[in-house]
Short mmCIF file of N, CA and C in Angstrom, two decimals:
data_model
loop_
_atom_site.label_atom_id
_atom_site.label_comp_id
_atom_site.label_asym_id
_atom_site.label_seq_id
_atom_site.Cartn_x
_atom_site.Cartn_y
_atom_site.Cartn_z
N MET I 1 41.57 -85.29 -3.36
CA MET I 1 41.46 -86.54 -3.92
C MET I 1 43.36 -86.79 -4.72
N LYS I 2 43.89 -87.80 -4.27
CA LYS I 2 45.26 -88.00 -4.18
C LYS I 2 44.97 -88.33 -5.65
N GLN I 3 46.19 -87.62 -6.47
CA GLN I 3 46.36 -88.91 -7.56
C GLN I 3 47.77 -89.54 -7.12
N TRP I 4 47.60 -90.38 -8.11
CA TRP I 4 48.46 -91.88 -7.69
C TRP I 4 49.18 -91.65 -9.59
N GLU I 5 50.55 -92.40 -9.59
CA GLU I 5 50.67 -93.91 -11.15
C GLU I 5 50.77 -94.38 -10.40
N THR I 6 50.38 -95.64 -11.64
CA THR I 6 49.81 -96.78 -11.28
C THR I 6 51.12 -97.39 -10.60
N SER I 7 52.67 -97.38 -10.72
CA SER I 7 53.07 -98.19 -9.43
C SER I 7 52.98 -97.35 -8.14
N GLU I 8 53.27 -96.52 -8.29
CA GLU I 8 52.50 -95.51 -7.12
C GLU I 8 51.83 -96.20 -6.09
N LEU I 9 50.39 -96.06 -6.99
CA LEU I 9 49.30 -96.35 -6.16
C LEU I 9 49.64 -97.84 -5.52
N TYR I 10 49.60 -98.90 -6.36
CA TYR I 10 49.67 -100.68 -5.61
C TYR I 10 50.73 -100.34 -4.80
N ARG I 11 51.94 -99.77 -4.16
CA ARG I 11 52.98 -99.86 -3.83
C ARG I 11 52.14 -99.31 -2.66
N GLU I 12 51.53 -98.18 -2.89
CA GLU I 12 50.93 -97.61 -1.72
C GLU I 12 49.87 -98.64 -1.19
N VAL I 13 49.21 -99.55 -1.77
CA VAL I 13 48.08 -99.70 -1.25
C VAL I 13 48.31 -101.59 -0.63
N LYS I 14 49.44 -102.35 -1.28
CA LYS I 14 50.06 -103.61 -1.39
C LYS I 14 50.73 -103.68 0.56
N SER I 15 51.70 -102.31 0.17
CA SER I 15 52.25 -102.31 1.48
C SER I 15 51.31 -102.24 2.87
N ARG I 16 49.73 -101.76 3.03
CA ARG I 16 49.11 -101.48 3.76
C ARG I 16 48.17 -102.72 4.07
N PRO I 17 47.61 -103.15 5.68
CA PRO I 17 46.89 -104.30 5.63
C PRO I 17 45.49 -103.63 5.57
N SER I 18 44.28 -104.00 5.18
CA SER I 18 42.75 -103.23 5.31
C SER I 18 42.54 -103.38 6.52
N GLU I 19 41.37 -103.15 6.55
CA GLU I 19 40.84 -102.71 7.71
C GLU I 19 40.32 -103.91 8.25
N ASP I 20 39.95 -105.52 7.60
CA ASP I 20 39.86 -106.63 8.38
C ASP I 20 41.81 -107.13 8.74
N GLY I 21 42.86 -106.41 8.29
CA GLY I 21 43.69 -107.06 8.97
C GLY I 21 44.56 -107.79 7.18
N SER I 22 43.76 -107.66 6.43
CA SER I 22 44.36 -108.86 5.47
C SER I 22 45.37 -107.94 4.20
N LEU I 23 46.30 -108.54 3.63
CA LEU I 23 46.83 -107.64 2.83
C LEU I 23 45.56 -107.08 1.69
N PRO I 24 46.21 -106.11 0.76
CA PRO I 24 45.20 -105.74 -0.28
C PRO I 24 44.62 -107.01 -1.04
N PHE I 25 45.64 -107.24 -1.95
CA PHE I 25 45.32 -108.62 -3.09
C PHE I 25 45.50 -110.06 -2.80
N GLN I 26 44.56 -110.15 -1.29
CA GLN I 26 45.15 -111.27 -1.11
C GLN I 26 43.56 -112.12 -1.76
N LYS I 27 43.43 -113.55 -1.23
CA LYS I 27 42.68 -114.06 -1.59
C LYS I 27 41.30 -113.86 -0.45
N ASP I 28 39.82 -113.38 -0.49
CA ASP I 28 39.28 -114.08 0.88
C ASP I 28 38.47 -115.01 0.98
N SER I 29 37.71 -114.61 2.12
CA SER I 29 37.05 -116.74 1.62
C SER I 29 36.64 -116.89 0.98
N GLU I 30 35.92 -115.79 0.54
CA GLU I 30 34.90 -115.86 -0.94
C GLU I 30 34.97 -115.77 -2.08
N GLY I 31 36.37 -115.53 -2.40
CA GLY I 31 37.40 -115.35 -3.62
C GLY I 31 36.89 -114.04 -4.70
N PHE I 32 35.64 -113.52 -4.34
CA PHE I 32 35.44 -112.30 -4.78
C PHE I 32 36.17 -111.26 -4.91
N ASN I 33 36.61 -110.54 -3.63
CA ASN I 33 37.20 -108.96 -3.34
C ASN I 33 38.29 -108.45 -4.09
N THR I 34 39.10 -109.71 -4.27
CA THR I 34 40.69 -109.57 -5.06
C THR I 34 39.87 -108.13 -6.63
N GLU I 35 39.77 -109.89 -7.48
CA GLU I 35 39.20 -108.93 -7.61
C GLU I 35 38.58 -107.94 -8.85
N ALA I 36 37.40 -107.20 -8.03
CA ALA I 36 36.85 -106.20 -7.50
C ALA I 36 37.52 -104.79 -7.08
N ARG I 37 38.30 -105.11 -5.96
CA ARG I 37 39.30 -104.02 -5.19
C ARG I 37 39.84 -103.90 -6.13
N ARG I 38 40.84 -105.55 -6.97
CA ARG I 38 41.90 -104.45 -8.04
C ARG I 38 40.80 -103.67 -9.25
N ARG I 39 40.56 -104.16 -9.65
CA ARG I 39 38.88 -103.01 -10.33
C ARG I 39 38.88 -101.73 -10.21
N CYS I 40 38.80 -101.57 -8.93
CA CYS I 40 37.91 -100.08 -8.43
C CYS I 40 39.44 -99.27 -8.78
N LEU I 41 40.67 -100.51 -8.24
CA LEU I 41 41.37 -99.37 -8.35
C LEU I 41 42.47 -98.87 -9.56
N HIS I 42 41.77 -100.03 -9.89
CA HIS I 42 42.63 -99.16 -11.50
C HIS I 42 41.77 -98.38 -12.21
N LEU I 43 40.35 -98.43 -12.28
CA LEU I 43 39.38 -97.59 -12.51
C LEU I 43 40.17 -95.99 -12.06
N LEU I 44 40.10 -96.23 -10.80
CA LEU I 44 40.64 -94.33 -9.88
C LEU I 44 42.00 -94.85 -10.47
N GLU I 45 43.33 -95.28 -10.72
CA GLU I 45 44.15 -94.11 -11.79
C GLU I 45 44.39 -94.14 -12.68
N TYR I 46 43.01 -93.43 -13.68
CA TYR I 46 42.82 -92.32 -14.30
C TYR I 46 42.29 -91.36 -14.55
N SER I 47 41.37 -91.99 -13.23
CA SER I 47 40.36 -90.78 -13.04
C SER I 47 39.62 -90.60 -11.68
N PRO I 48 39.39 -89.39 -11.12
CA PRO I 48 38.47 -89.80 -9.80
C PRO I 48 37.25 -89.94 -10.19
N ARG I 49 36.82 -91.03 -9.33
CA ARG I 49 35.18 -90.46 -9.84
C ARG I 49 34.09 -91.28 -8.66
N THR I 50 33.44 -90.57 -8.58
CA THR I 50 32.30 -90.94 -7.26
C THR I 50 31.63 -92.22 -7.20
N VAL I 51 31.28 -92.25 -6.45
CA VAL I 51 31.25 -93.72 -5.48
C VAL I 51 29.86 -94.53 -6.38
N TYR I 52 28.39 -93.52 -6.95
CA TYR I 52 28.29 -93.80 -8.04
C TYR I 52 28.77 -94.61 -9.49
N GLN I 53 29.54 -93.87 -9.99
CA GLN I 53 30.19 -93.91 -11.33
C GLN I 53 31.07 -95.11 -11.32
N LEU I 54 32.07 -95.20 -9.53
CA LEU I 54 31.97 -96.08 -9.06
C LEU I 54 31.01 -97.86 -9.43
N LYS I 55 30.26 -97.92 -9.00
CA LYS I 55 29.91 -98.46 -8.93
C LYS I 55 28.95 -99.00 -9.62
N LYS I 56 28.41 -97.91 -10.86
CA LYS I 56 28.15 -98.45 -12.05
C LYS I 56 29.11 -98.96 -12.60
N ARG I 57 30.24 -98.89 -12.68
CA ARG I 57 30.97 -99.32 -13.80
C ARG I 57 31.81 -100.51 -13.11
N LEU I 58 31.99 -100.89 -11.76
CA LEU I 58 32.03 -102.23 -11.98
C LEU I 58 31.06 -103.42 -11.54
N MET I 59 29.84 -102.77 -11.79
CA MET I 59 28.69 -103.51 -12.02
C MET I 59 28.78 -103.60 -13.25
N ASP I 60 28.51 -103.17 -14.37
CA ASP I 60 28.44 -103.10 -16.10
C ASP I 60 30.01 -103.69 -16.18
N ASP I 61 31.05 -104.02 -15.23
CA ASP I 61 31.97 -105.06 -15.42
C ASP I 61 31.68 -106.12 -15.05
N GLY I 62 31.17 -106.70 -14.59
CA GLY I 62 30.16 -108.09 -14.04
C GLY I 62 30.22 -108.39 -12.45
N PHE I 63 30.18 -107.52 -12.08
CA PHE I 63 30.84 -108.00 -10.54
C PHE I 63 29.31 -107.79 -9.75
N SER I 64 28.49 -107.94 -8.58
CA SER I 64 27.60 -108.02 -8.23
C SER I 64 27.33 -106.94 -6.90
N ALA I 65 26.25 -106.62 -7.00
CA ALA I 65 26.28 -105.36 -5.94
C ALA I 65 26.81 -105.52 -5.07
N GLU I 66 27.01 -106.32 -4.15
CA GLU I 66 27.81 -106.37 -3.16
C GLU I 66 29.15 -106.07 -3.17
N GLN I 67 29.79 -106.56 -4.35
CA GLN I 67 31.06 -107.25 -4.59
C GLN I 67 31.61 -105.49 -4.68
N ALA I 68 30.41 -105.22 -5.71
CA ALA I 68 31.29 -103.06 -5.86
C ALA I 68 31.04 -102.90 -4.59
N ASP I 69 30.37 -102.81 -3.51
CA ASP I 69 29.94 -102.06 -2.32
C ASP I 69 31.20 -102.57 -1.70
N ASP I 70 31.94 -103.60 -1.71
CA ASP I 70 33.44 -104.13 -0.28
C ASP I 70 34.00 -103.20 -1.39
N ALA I 71 34.41 -102.73 -2.41
CA ALA I 71 35.36 -102.81 -3.44
C ALA I 71 35.23 -101.24 -2.65
N ILE I 72 34.27 -100.64 -3.22
CA ILE I 72 34.51 -98.97 -3.13
C ILE I 72 34.39 -98.91 -1.74
N ARG I 73 33.78 -99.44 -0.77
CA ARG I 73 34.74 -99.39 1.04
C ARG I 73 35.95 -99.41 0.74
N TYR I 74 36.38 -100.43 0.11
CA TYR I 74 37.81 -100.62 0.29
C TYR I 74 38.53 -99.18 -0.17
N ALA I 75 38.39 -98.77 -1.35
CA ALA I 75 39.06 -98.12 -1.87
C ALA I 75 39.07 -96.50 -0.81
N GLU I 76 37.61 -95.89 -0.46
CA GLU I 76 37.23 -95.56 0.80
C GLU I 76 38.03 -94.88 1.92
N SER I 77 38.63 -96.84 2.43
CA SER I 77 38.79 -96.96 3.44
C SER I 77 40.99 -96.20 3.24
N PHE I 78 41.22 -96.32 2.05
CA PHE I 78 42.12 -95.41 1.62
C PHE I 78 42.09 -93.39 1.48
N GLY I 79 40.64 -93.36 1.45
CA GLY I 79 40.46 -92.01 0.35
C GLY I 79 40.81 -91.74 -0.23
N TYR I 80 40.77 -92.50 -1.31
CA TYR I 80 40.85 -92.37 -2.56
C TYR I 80 39.40 -92.51 -3.84
N VAL I 81 38.03 -92.35 -3.32
CA VAL I 81 36.49 -92.12 -3.06
C VAL I 81 36.61 -91.39 -2.03
N ASP I 82 35.54 -90.20 -2.82
CA ASP I 82 35.29 -88.72 -1.02
C ASP I 82 34.24 -87.95 -2.28
N ASP I 83 33.45 -88.31 -2.30
CA ASP I 83 32.46 -87.60 -2.76
C ASP I 83 32.39 -85.91 -2.60
N GLY I 84 32.29 -85.79 -1.49
CA GLY I 84 32.91 -84.02 -1.32
C GLY I 84 33.95 -83.86 -1.68
N ASN I 85 35.21 -84.55 -1.96
CA ASN I 85 36.63 -83.75 -2.72
C ASN I 85 35.99 -84.32 -4.17
N TYR I 86 35.63 -84.66 -4.41
CA TYR I 86 34.89 -84.65 -5.65
C TYR I 86 34.32 -83.70 -6.70
N ALA I 87 33.60 -83.23 -5.42
CA ALA I 87 32.63 -82.75 -6.12
C ALA I 87 33.56 -80.53 -5.85
N MET I 88 34.59 -81.03 -4.81
CA MET I 88 34.80 -79.19 -4.69
C MET I 88 36.07 -79.22 -6.02
N GLU I 89 36.87 -80.38 -6.35
CA GLU I 89 37.70 -80.32 -7.19
C GLU I 89 36.98 -79.79 -8.31
N TYR I 90 35.96 -80.65 -8.10
CA TYR I 90 35.10 -80.33 -10.16
C TYR I 90 34.87 -78.92 -10.39
N VAL I 91 33.76 -78.25 -9.23
CA VAL I 91 33.54 -76.76 -9.09
C VAL I 91 34.94 -76.09 -9.30
N ARG I 92 36.22 -76.41 -8.81
CA ARG I 92 37.23 -75.53 -8.90
C ARG I 92 37.19 -75.75 -10.24
N THR I 93 38.11 -76.50 -10.68
CA THR I 93 38.55 -76.20 -12.18
C THR I 93 37.09 -75.78 -13.69
N GLY I 94 35.67 -76.50 -12.82
CA GLY I 94 35.06 -75.90 -14.14
C GLY I 94 34.04 -74.28 -14.05
N CYS I 95 34.48 -74.04 -12.80
CA CYS I 95 33.91 -72.38 -12.46
C CYS I 95 34.35 -71.31 -13.07
N GLN I 96 35.76 -71.92 -14.12
CA GLN I 96 35.75 -71.25 -14.60
C GLN I 96 35.35 -70.60 -16.06
N LYS I 97 34.40 -71.80 -16.71
CA LYS I 97 33.79 -71.59 -17.65
C LYS I 97 32.54 -71.65 -17.72
N LYS I 98 31.63 -72.53 -16.47
CA LYS I 98 30.49 -73.08 -16.61
C LYS I 98 29.70 -72.29 -15.03
N SER I 99 28.56 -72.31 -15.13
CA SER I 99 27.66 -71.61 -15.07
C SER I 99 27.01 -72.88 -13.44
N ARG I 100 27.18 -71.90 -12.29
CA ARG I 100 26.59 -72.63 -10.84
C ARG I 100 25.22 -73.79 -11.44
N ARG I 101 24.30 -73.20 -12.24
CA ARG I 101 23.49 -74.26 -12.48
C ARG I 101 24.15 -75.59 -13.59
N GLN I 102 25.13 -75.69 -14.88
CA GLN I 102 25.65 -76.30 -15.20
C GLN I 102 26.29 -77.29 -14.54
N LEU I 103 26.81 -76.52 -13.34
CA LEU I 103 28.08 -77.32 -12.23
C LEU I 103 27.20 -78.36 -11.62
N TYR I 104 26.95 -77.59 -11.51
CA TYR I 104 25.50 -78.61 -10.22
C TYR I 104 24.42 -79.53 -10.83
N MET I 105 24.06 -79.14 -12.23
CA MET I 105 23.67 -80.37 -13.47
C MET I 105 24.92 -81.59 -13.38
N GLN I 106 25.42 -81.32 -13.74
CA GLN I 106 26.48 -82.14 -13.96
C GLN I 106 27.69 -82.96 -13.22
N LEU I 107 27.23 -82.26 -11.52
CA LEU I 107 27.43 -83.75 -10.58
C LEU I 107 26.49 -83.83 -9.81
N SER I 108 25.38 -83.98 -10.11
CA SER I 108 24.05 -84.41 -9.63
C SER I 108 24.00 -85.64 -10.78
N SER I 109 24.53 -85.25 -11.74
CA SER I 109 24.24 -87.26 -12.90
C SER I 109 25.06 -87.96 -12.23
N ARG I 110 26.21 -87.42 -11.78
CA ARG I 110 27.23 -88.18 -11.30
C ARG I 110 26.96 -88.50 -9.90
N GLY I 111 26.26 -88.62 -9.65
CA GLY I 111 25.48 -88.86 -8.37
C GLY I 111 26.23 -88.45 -6.85
N VAL I 112 26.46 -87.23 -6.71
CA VAL I 112 27.35 -86.83 -5.82
C VAL I 112 25.94 -85.89 -5.37
N ASP I 113 25.78 -86.21 -3.18
CA ASP I 113 24.29 -85.59 -2.96
C ASP I 113 25.15 -84.63 -2.66
N LYS I 114 23.38 -83.85 -2.85
CA LYS I 114 22.94 -82.31 -2.74
C LYS I 114 23.51 -81.70 -1.91
N GLU I 115 24.42 -82.33 -0.46
CA GLU I 115 24.78 -81.23 0.44
C GLU I 115 25.77 -80.63 -0.09
N SER I 116 26.97 -82.00 -0.57
CA SER I 116 28.02 -81.64 -1.12
C SER I 116 28.03 -80.84 -2.84
N ILE I 117 27.41 -80.69 -3.34
CA ILE I 117 27.13 -80.40 -4.15
C ILE I 117 27.43 -78.26 -3.71
N GLU I 118 26.31 -78.54 -2.85
CA GLU I 118 25.58 -76.94 -2.25
C GLU I 118 27.53 -76.96 -1.91
N ASP I 119 27.76 -77.42 -0.73
CA ASP I 119 28.98 -76.93 0.12
C ASP I 119 30.41 -76.54 -1.40
N ALA I 120 30.59 -77.39 -2.53
CA ALA I 120 31.52 -77.10 -3.30
C ALA I 120 31.24 -75.79 -3.94
N LEU I 121 29.99 -75.62 -4.16
CA LEU I 121 29.49 -74.28 -4.91
C LEU I 121 29.65 -72.58 -4.29
N GLU I 122 29.33 -73.00 -2.76
CA GLU I 122 29.43 -72.10 -1.75
C GLU I 122 30.47 -71.68 -2.15
N ALA I 123 31.62 -72.59 -1.29
CA ALA I 123 33.43 -72.71 -1.44
C ALA I 123 33.48 -71.46 -3.07
N TYR I 124 32.82 -71.41 -3.92
CA TYR I 124 33.72 -70.60 -4.85
C TYR I 124 32.45 -70.42 -4.94
N ALA I 125 31.89 -69.33 -5.11
CA ALA I 125 30.59 -68.70 -4.44
C ALA I 125 31.72 -67.46 -6.14
N ASP I 126 32.32 -66.72 -5.55
CA ASP I 126 32.21 -65.82 -5.78
C ASP I 126 33.24 -65.65 -7.45
N GLU I 127 33.70 -66.65 -7.73
CA GLU I 127 34.37 -67.18 -9.27
C GLU I 127 32.69 -66.78 -9.96
N GLN I 128 31.60 -66.59 -9.25
CA GLN I 128 30.97 -66.52 -11.10
C GLN I 128 30.94 -65.28 -11.46
N GLU I 129 30.97 -64.71 -10.39
CA GLU I 129 30.64 -62.96 -10.53
C GLU I 129 31.69 -62.76 -11.86
N ASN I 130 33.06 -63.24 -12.06
CA ASN I 130 34.38 -63.14 -12.93
C ASN I 130 34.46 -63.74 -13.65
N THR I 131 33.21 -65.26 -13.73
CA THR I 131 33.19 -65.95 -14.87
C THR I 131 32.55 -65.60 -15.83
N VAL I 132 31.53 -64.77 -15.77
CA VAL I 132 29.83 -63.58 -15.94
C VAL I 132 30.80 -63.26 -16.91
N ARG I 133 31.81 -62.24 -16.21
CA ARG I 133 32.31 -60.84 -16.64
C ARG I 133 33.40 -61.47 -17.90
N ARG I 134 33.50 -62.80 -17.52
CA ARG I 134 35.09 -62.67 -18.74
C ARG I 134 34.15 -63.10 -19.91
N LEU I 135 33.15 -64.21 -19.72
CA LEU I 135 31.96 -64.58 -20.67
C LEU I 135 31.68 -63.48 -21.53
N ALA I 136 31.14 -62.33 -20.83
CA ALA I 136 30.19 -61.61 -21.08
C ALA I 136 31.27 -60.70 -22.55
N ARG I 137 32.50 -60.48 -21.92
CA ARG I 137 33.52 -59.52 -22.58
C ARG I 137 34.29 -61.15 -23.40
N LYS I 138 33.94 -61.78 -23.17
CA LYS I 138 35.01 -62.32 -24.91
C LYS I 138 33.31 -63.02 -25.73
N ARG I 139 32.11 -62.79 -25.88
CA ARG I 139 31.27 -62.42 -26.73
C ARG I 139 31.14 -61.39 -26.80
N LEU I 140 31.65 -60.78 -26.17
CA LEU I 140 31.05 -59.31 -26.93
C LEU I 140 32.13 -58.41 -27.79
N MET I 141 33.40 -59.42 -28.09
CA MET I 141 34.20 -59.13 -28.84
C MET I 141 34.84 -60.40 -29.40
N GLN I 142 33.21 -61.48 -29.98
CA GLN I 142 33.58 -61.90 -30.96
C GLN I 142 32.01 -61.11 -31.68
N LYS I 143 31.09 -60.95 -31.30
CA LYS I 143 30.21 -60.65 -32.47
C LYS I 143 30.33 -58.80 -31.18
N PRO I 144 31.55 -58.10 -32.20
CA PRO I 144 30.86 -55.92 -30.98
C PRO I 144 29.26 -55.60 -31.91
N PRO I 145 29.07 -55.21 -30.78
CA PRO I 145 27.27 -55.08 -30.17
C PRO I 145 27.45 -54.02 -31.55
N ARG I 146 26.90 -53.27 -31.86
CA ARG I 146 26.52 -51.82 -32.41
C ARG I 146 24.53 -51.63 -32.05
N THR I 147 23.99 -52.11 -31.77
CA THR I 147 23.06 -51.88 -31.11
C THR I 147 22.49 -52.52 -29.76
N GLU I 148 21.38 -51.43 -29.30
CA GLU I 148 20.88 -52.00 -27.84
C GLU I 148 20.68 -53.73 -28.04
N GLU I 149 20.02 -54.09 -29.40
CA GLU I 149 19.53 -55.76 -29.06
C GLU I 149 20.72 -56.09 -29.19
N ASP I 150 22.07 -55.86 -30.20
CA ASP I 150 22.89 -56.65 -29.38
C ASP I 150 23.27 -56.56 -27.92
N PHE I 151 23.12 -56.14 -27.66
CA PHE I 151 23.25 -56.17 -26.02
C PHE I 151 22.26 -57.12 -25.81
N LEU I 152 21.15 -57.43 -25.76
CA LEU I 152 20.37 -58.05 -25.24
C LEU I 152 20.45 -59.15 -25.54
N LYS I 153 21.46 -59.90 -26.54
CA LYS I 153 21.77 -60.83 -27.50
C LYS I 153 23.05 -61.87 -26.88
N ALA I 154 23.45 -61.06 -26.76
CA ALA I 154 24.81 -61.22 -25.49
C ALA I 154 24.30 -61.92 -24.08
N VAL I 155 23.01 -60.68 -23.42
CA VAL I 155 22.85 -61.43 -21.95
C VAL I 155 21.85 -62.58 -22.75
N LYS I 156 21.04 -63.12 -23.39
CA LYS I 156 20.61 -63.97 -23.86
C LYS I 156 21.60 -65.24 -23.81
N SER I 157 22.80 -65.13 -24.60
CA SER I 157 23.63 -65.92 -24.39
C SER I 157 24.31 -66.33 -23.39
N LEU I 158 24.36 -65.17 -22.35
CA LEU I 158 25.04 -65.96 -21.25
C LEU I 158 23.70 -66.45 -20.08
N VAL I 159 22.56 -66.16 -19.95
CA VAL I 159 21.21 -66.67 -19.86
C VAL I 159 21.01 -67.81 -20.33
N SER I 160 21.37 -68.39 -21.07
CA SER I 160 21.03 -69.72 -21.62
C SER I 160 22.13 -70.62 -21.62
N LYS I 161 23.04 -70.33 -21.07
CA LYS I 161 24.39 -71.20 -20.26
C LYS I 161 24.44 -71.13 -19.27
N GLY I 162 23.27 -70.54 -18.40
CA GLY I 162 23.08 -71.27 -17.03
C GLY I 162 23.23 -69.97 -15.84
N PHE I 163 23.21 -69.10 -16.93
CA PHE I 163 23.62 -67.77 -15.66
C PHE I 163 22.28 -67.00 -15.19
N PRO I 164 22.44 -66.97 -13.74
CA PRO I 164 21.19 -66.00 -13.54
C PRO I 164 20.96 -64.86 -14.47
N TYR I 165 19.38 -63.92 -14.74
CA TYR I 165 19.32 -62.74 -15.95
C TYR I 165 19.62 -61.62 -15.36
N GLU I 166 20.54 -61.53 -14.36
CA GLU I 166 20.61 -60.25 -13.30
C GLU I 166 21.78 -60.13 -13.75
N MET I 167 22.39 -61.56 -13.41
CA MET I 167 23.91 -61.02 -13.40
C MET I 167 24.53 -61.19 -14.56
N ALA I 168 23.66 -61.71 -15.25
CA ALA I 168 24.07 -61.87 -16.66
C ALA I 168 24.11 -60.19 -17.41
N LYS I 169 22.79 -59.59 -16.95
CA LYS I 169 22.57 -57.69 -17.74
C LYS I 169 23.42 -57.25 -16.85
N ARG I 170 23.87 -57.49 -15.54
CA ARG I 170 25.16 -56.20 -14.76
C ARG I 170 26.20 -56.18 -16.20
N ALA I 171 26.50 -57.44 -15.99
CA ALA I 171 28.26 -58.12 -16.79
C ALA I 171 28.12 -57.18 -18.10
N VAL I 172 26.80 -57.40 -18.73
CA VAL I 172 26.99 -57.31 -20.23
C VAL I 172 27.39 -55.48 -20.21
N TRP I 173 26.10 -54.63 -19.65
CA TRP I 173 25.91 -53.61 -18.86
C TRP I 173 27.28 -52.51 -18.28
N GLU I 174 27.43 -53.80 -17.33
CA GLU I 174 29.19 -52.83 -17.00
C GLU I 174 30.43 -52.53 -18.26
N LEU I 175 30.38 -53.89 -19.36
CA LEU I 175 30.68 -53.79 -20.24
C LEU I 175 30.40 -52.90 -21.45
N ARG I 176 29.07 -52.55 -21.55
CA ARG I 176 28.16 -51.33 -22.76
C ARG I 176 29.54 -50.30 -22.64
N ASP I 177 30.40 -49.49 -21.55
CA ASP I 177 30.33 -48.27 -21.95
C ASP I 177 31.62 -48.66 -22.76
N GLU I 178 32.68 -49.63 -22.46
CA GLU I 178 33.78 -50.05 -22.70
C GLU I 178 33.31 -50.50 -24.71
N TYR I 179 32.35 -50.54 -25.07
CA TYR I 179 32.73 -51.00 -26.79
C TYR I 179 31.25 -50.09 -27.25
N GLY I 180 30.80 -49.72 -26.21
CA GLY I 180 29.03 -48.50 -26.88
C GLY I 180 28.17 -48.86 -27.82
N SER I 181 27.26 -47.87 -27.94
CA SER I 181 25.82 -48.33 -28.81
C SER I 181 25.52 -47.29 -29.30
N THR I 182 24.74 -47.49 -30.21
CA THR I 182 24.40 -46.36 -31.00
C THR I 182 23.34 -45.96 -30.67
N ASN I 183 22.11 -47.23 -29.72
CA ASN I 183 21.20 -46.48 -29.68
C ASN I 183 20.86 -46.75 -28.35
N LYS I 184 21.57 -46.07 -26.82
CA LYS I 184 21.59 -45.84 -25.63
C LYS I 184 20.61 -44.55 -25.57
#
C-alpha cells in the first residue's frame, strides 16, 4: 500500500491520465465523478482503507453507489486501494498484539474477503507462537503465579484473547519453570 503526503498524491494523480484518457480532476459528461474521485483520494491520504470502507464512507458523504464504485475503480487503477495488501499490512502490524482469531474478525468487519484474510494470516503464522509466548510472559510478570490455579488463570487469559487453548497452555507451561509453582 502506498503512503503519500497530500501534495505528493495530488501531483502524482494529476499528472497521469486515467484509463479513459481524461485527466483526473477534469469534469466528465455527467459531472459527478470529479467530486467523488477527489473525496476518495482525500480519504486515502489519511489512512489505507478497504473497498468496503471507502464505499460506505463515500455513500455516507452523499454519493450514489454508482459514483462511489467509479471513484473506487479510479483509485484502484493507481494502486491506492487493494484489499489484499491492506490485509497483509494489517496482519503484519497487528500480529504482535492480537490473536489470529481477533485479526480475522477485524478484517472481516472491514469487508476484506476470506481468501485475502487467510493469505495474510498464513504469511504471518509463525508470529502467533512468538506473540502468545510474549503475552504469557507479560501476564505472568504482572501477576506472578503462586499456585497451579494462577497458571491456569494465565492460560484462560490468553484463550480469552483468541489464542487456541493448546497454544496458550504450552506457552504458559514453558514459562512455568522460570516462575516456579508451589503445587507442582
